[in-house]
Amino acid sequence: MVIRALIAAFLVVASATASAQAGGIEVELNKLEPVEGACRAYLVTQNLTDSNYENVQLDVVMFDNDGIVARRLAVQIGPMAQNKTSIKVFDIKNLACQDIGQLLLNDVIDCRDDQGVRNDCLSLLSVSQRGNVPFIK
């Protein structure tokens, strides 16, 4: 009987941990839009975690159509409230949208939630895209 109770308790804890981590943070490259002297990128973010993030800054690399690095930017997507969808807009200067072949989420530069600095944010992030330009991690 004690073993069953221990197994049940373990399953409850494991399930709660998996649920908390399963949500994560989704970042979608929604569209690229030409603007004068730049390409404007629209990111839709969803914080599906139980944490409020004070700061989330991403290291994003743009590749040209030949796979050559064209630009590297620090992109601020925080603050992010828990269970909230937001849109973040940034300009990629001196690079035309049609010259962008792919975006790479290279790393997380800074990530802080209401408990302080987090070192696991890259693993919490998932990326996707709506258009023809791949957004990979």
mmCIF file of C-alpha atoms in Angstrom:
data_model
loop_
_atom_site.group_PDB
_atom_site.id
_atom_site.type_symbol
_atom_site.label_atom_id
_atom_site.label_comp_id
_atom_site.label_asym_id
_atom_site.label_seq_id
_atom_site.Cartn_x
_atom_site.Cartn_y
_atom_site.Cartn_z
ATOM 1 C CA MET A 1 0.000 0.000 0.000
ATOM 2 C CA VAL A 2 2.870 2.368 0.820
ATOM 3 C CA ILE A 3 4.514 1.650 -2.531
ATOM 4 C CA ARG A 4 1.285 2.485 -4.377
ATOM 5 C CA ALA A 5 1.013 5.766 -2.479
ATOM 6 C CA LEU A 6 4.625 6.639 -3.338
ATOM 7 C CA ILE A 7 4.095 5.802 -7.005
ATOM 8 C CA ALA A 8 0.911 7.882 -7.098
ATOM 9 C CA ALA A 9 2.687 10.825 -5.445
ATOM 10 C CA PHE A 10 5.570 10.541 -7.906
ATOM 11 C CA LEU A 11 3.176 10.512 -10.876
ATOM 12 C CA VAL A 12 1.374 13.615 -9.591
ATOM 13 C CA VAL A 13 4.667 15.507 -9.156
ATOM 14 C CA ALA A 14 6.000 14.350 -12.550
ATOM 15 C CA SER A 15 2.754 15.336 -14.251
ATOM 16 C CA ALA A 16 2.743 18.804 -12.639
ATOM 17 C CA THR A 17 6.377 19.364 -13.645
ATOM 18 C CA ALA A 18 5.703 18.286 -17.232
ATOM 19 C CA SER A 19 2.638 20.533 -17.431
ATOM 20 C CA ALA A 20 4.555 23.563 -16.186
ATOM 21 C CA GLN A 21 7.348 22.990 -18.696
ATOM 22 C CA ALA A 22 5.114 21.892 -21.568
ATOM 23 C CA GLY A 23 3.692 25.384 -22.064
ATOM 24 C CA GLY A 24 6.922 27.158 -22.875
ATOM 25 C CA ILE A 25 7.280 30.324 -24.908
ATOM 26 C CA GLU A 26 6.281 30.293 -28.563
ATOM 27 C CA VAL A 27 7.805 32.757 -31.016
ATOM 28 C CA GLU A 28 6.301 32.933 -34.491
ATOM 29 C CA LEU A 29 7.772 34.873 -37.396
ATOM 30 C CA ASN A 30 4.425 36.169 -38.591
ATOM 31 C CA LYS A 31 5.508 38.333 -41.511
ATOM 32 C CA LEU A 32 8.258 40.365 -43.091
ATOM 33 C CA GLU A 33 7.299 43.733 -44.538
ATOM 34 C CA PRO A 34 9.440 46.046 -46.664
ATOM 35 C CA VAL A 35 9.875 49.553 -45.251
ATOM 36 C CA GLU A 36 12.204 52.282 -46.433
ATOM 37 C CA GLY A 37 15.802 51.170 -45.863
ATOM 38 C CA ALA A 38 14.832 48.059 -43.906
ATOM 39 C CA CYS A 39 12.772 44.922 -43.599
ATOM 40 C CA ARG A 40 10.243 45.012 -40.750
ATOM 41 C CA ALA A 41 9.756 41.724 -38.909
ATOM 42 C CA TYR A 42 6.662 40.884 -36.887
ATOM 43 C CA LEU A 43 7.026 38.284 -34.136
ATOM 44 C CA VAL A 44 3.967 36.898 -32.360
ATOM 45 C CA THR A 45 4.941 35.661 -28.916
ATOM 46 C CA GLN A 46 2.942 33.480 -26.565
ATOM 47 C CA ASN A 47 4.039 33.040 -22.988
ATOM 48 C CA LEU A 48 2.314 29.788 -22.086
ATOM 49 C CA THR A 49 4.145 29.454 -18.777
ATOM 50 C CA ASP A 50 3.094 30.353 -15.260
ATOM 51 C CA SER A 51 5.841 32.985 -15.011
ATOM 52 C CA ASN A 52 5.948 36.689 -15.792
ATOM 53 C CA TYR A 53 9.120 37.551 -17.699
ATOM 54 C CA GLU A 54 10.594 40.975 -16.991
ATOM 55 C CA ASN A 55 13.107 40.679 -19.816
ATOM 56 C CA VAL A 56 13.686 38.313 -22.721
ATOM 57 C CA GLN A 57 16.277 39.248 -25.307
ATOM 58 C CA LEU A 58 17.064 36.994 -28.252
ATOM 59 C CA ASP A 59 20.125 36.628 -30.473
ATOM 60 C CA VAL A 60 18.635 36.373 -33.990
ATOM 61 C CA VAL A 61 20.687 35.759 -37.128
ATOM 62 C CA MET A 62 19.418 36.488 -40.647
ATOM 63 C CA PHE A 63 20.819 34.478 -43.562
ATOM 64 C CA ASP A 64 20.593 35.562 -47.186
ATOM 65 C CA ASN A 65 19.129 33.369 -49.921
ATOM 66 C CA ASP A 66 22.506 31.660 -50.396
ATOM 67 C CA GLY A 67 22.761 30.696 -46.707
ATOM 68 C CA ILE A 68 25.356 33.369 -45.888
ATOM 69 C CA VAL A 69 25.002 35.346 -42.660
ATOM 70 C CA ALA A 70 23.574 38.732 -43.586
ATOM 71 C CA ARG A 71 22.810 40.307 -40.209
ATOM 72 C CA ARG A 72 22.771 39.543 -36.498
ATOM 73 C CA LEU A 73 20.481 41.378 -34.071
ATOM 74 C CA ALA A 74 19.593 41.440 -30.399
ATOM 75 C CA VAL A 75 15.786 41.370 -30.359
ATOM 76 C CA GLN A 76 13.862 42.340 -27.239
ATOM 77 C CA ILE A 77 10.622 40.347 -26.873
ATOM 78 C CA GLY A 78 10.007 40.958 -23.160
ATOM 79 C CA PRO A 79 8.451 41.856 -20.861
ATOM 80 C CA MET A 80 5.999 38.986 -21.206
ATOM 81 C CA ALA A 81 3.049 38.420 -18.893
ATOM 82 C CA GLN A 82 2.072 34.854 -18.099
ATOM 83 C CA ASN A 83 -0.436 33.262 -20.472
ATOM 84 C CA LYS A 84 -0.303 36.326 -22.743
ATOM 85 C CA THR A 85 0.039 36.694 -26.511
ATOM 86 C CA SER A 86 1.951 39.753 -27.768
ATOM 87 C CA ILE A 87 3.429 41.107 -30.957
ATOM 88 C CA LYS A 88 6.954 42.473 -31.221
ATOM 89 C CA VAL A 89 8.093 44.479 -34.217
ATOM 90 C CA PHE A 90 11.680 45.243 -35.204
ATOM 91 C CA ASP A 91 13.449 46.574 -38.277
ATOM 92 C CA ILE A 92 16.328 44.832 -39.991
ATOM 93 C CA LYS A 93 18.142 47.844 -41.427
ATOM 94 C CA ASN A 94 19.874 47.847 -44.801
ATOM 95 C CA LEU A 95 18.478 44.428 -45.713
ATOM 96 C CA ALA A 96 15.591 43.906 -48.111
ATOM 97 C CA CYS A 97 12.951 41.357 -47.134
ATOM 98 C CA GLN A 98 13.398 39.434 -50.389
ATOM 99 C CA ASP A 99 17.086 39.014 -49.521
ATOM 100 C CA ILE A 100 16.306 37.137 -46.290
ATOM 101 C CA GLY A 101 16.367 33.391 -46.794
ATOM 102 C CA GLN A 102 16.141 32.230 -43.190
ATOM 103 C CA LEU A 103 16.117 33.422 -39.575
ATOM 104 C CA LEU A 104 17.870 31.557 -36.785
ATOM 105 C CA LEU A 105 17.116 31.906 -33.089
ATOM 106 C CA ASN A 106 20.761 31.507 -32.160
ATOM 107 C CA ASP A 107 20.587 32.022 -28.401
ATOM 108 C CA VAL A 108 18.947 33.874 -25.540
ATOM 109 C CA ILE A 109 21.021 36.869 -24.466
ATOM 110 C CA ASP A 110 19.036 37.715 -21.340
ATOM 111 C CA CYS A 111 16.079 36.067 -19.634
ATOM 112 C CA ARG A 112 14.600 37.155 -16.314
ATOM 113 C CA ASP A 113 11.320 36.198 -14.758
ATOM 114 C CA ASP A 114 9.764 37.369 -11.509
ATOM 115 C CA GLN A 115 12.202 35.087 -9.631
ATOM 116 C CA GLY A 116 15.368 36.458 -11.282
ATOM 117 C CA VAL A 117 17.778 35.367 -14.014
ATOM 118 C CA ARG A 118 16.890 32.110 -15.778
ATOM 119 C CA ASN A 119 19.394 29.972 -17.641
ATOM 120 C CA ASP A 120 16.871 27.581 -19.232
ATOM 121 C CA CYS A 121 15.018 30.004 -21.521
ATOM 122 C CA LEU A 122 16.428 28.641 -24.768
ATOM 123 C CA SER A 123 14.938 25.245 -23.941
ATOM 124 C CA LEU A 124 11.570 26.882 -23.182
ATOM 125 C CA LEU A 125 11.420 28.607 -26.573
ATOM 126 C CA SER A 126 9.899 27.130 -29.699
ATOM 127 C CA VAL A 127 9.875 28.881 -33.070
ATOM 128 C CA SER A 128 7.649 28.750 -36.142
ATOM 129 C CA GLN A 129 6.781 30.858 -39.172
ATOM 130 C CA ARG A 130 3.687 31.749 -41.210
ATOM 131 C CA GLY A 131 5.361 32.867 -44.431
ATOM 132 C CA ASN A 132 7.930 31.364 -46.764
ATOM 133 C CA VAL A 133 10.987 32.416 -44.741
ATOM 134 C CA PRO A 134 11.978 29.618 -42.340
ATOM 135 C CA PHE A 135 12.525 30.537 -38.668
ATOM 136 C CA ILE A 136 14.636 27.870 -36.990
ATOM 137 C CA LYS A 137 16.246 27.257 -33.630
#
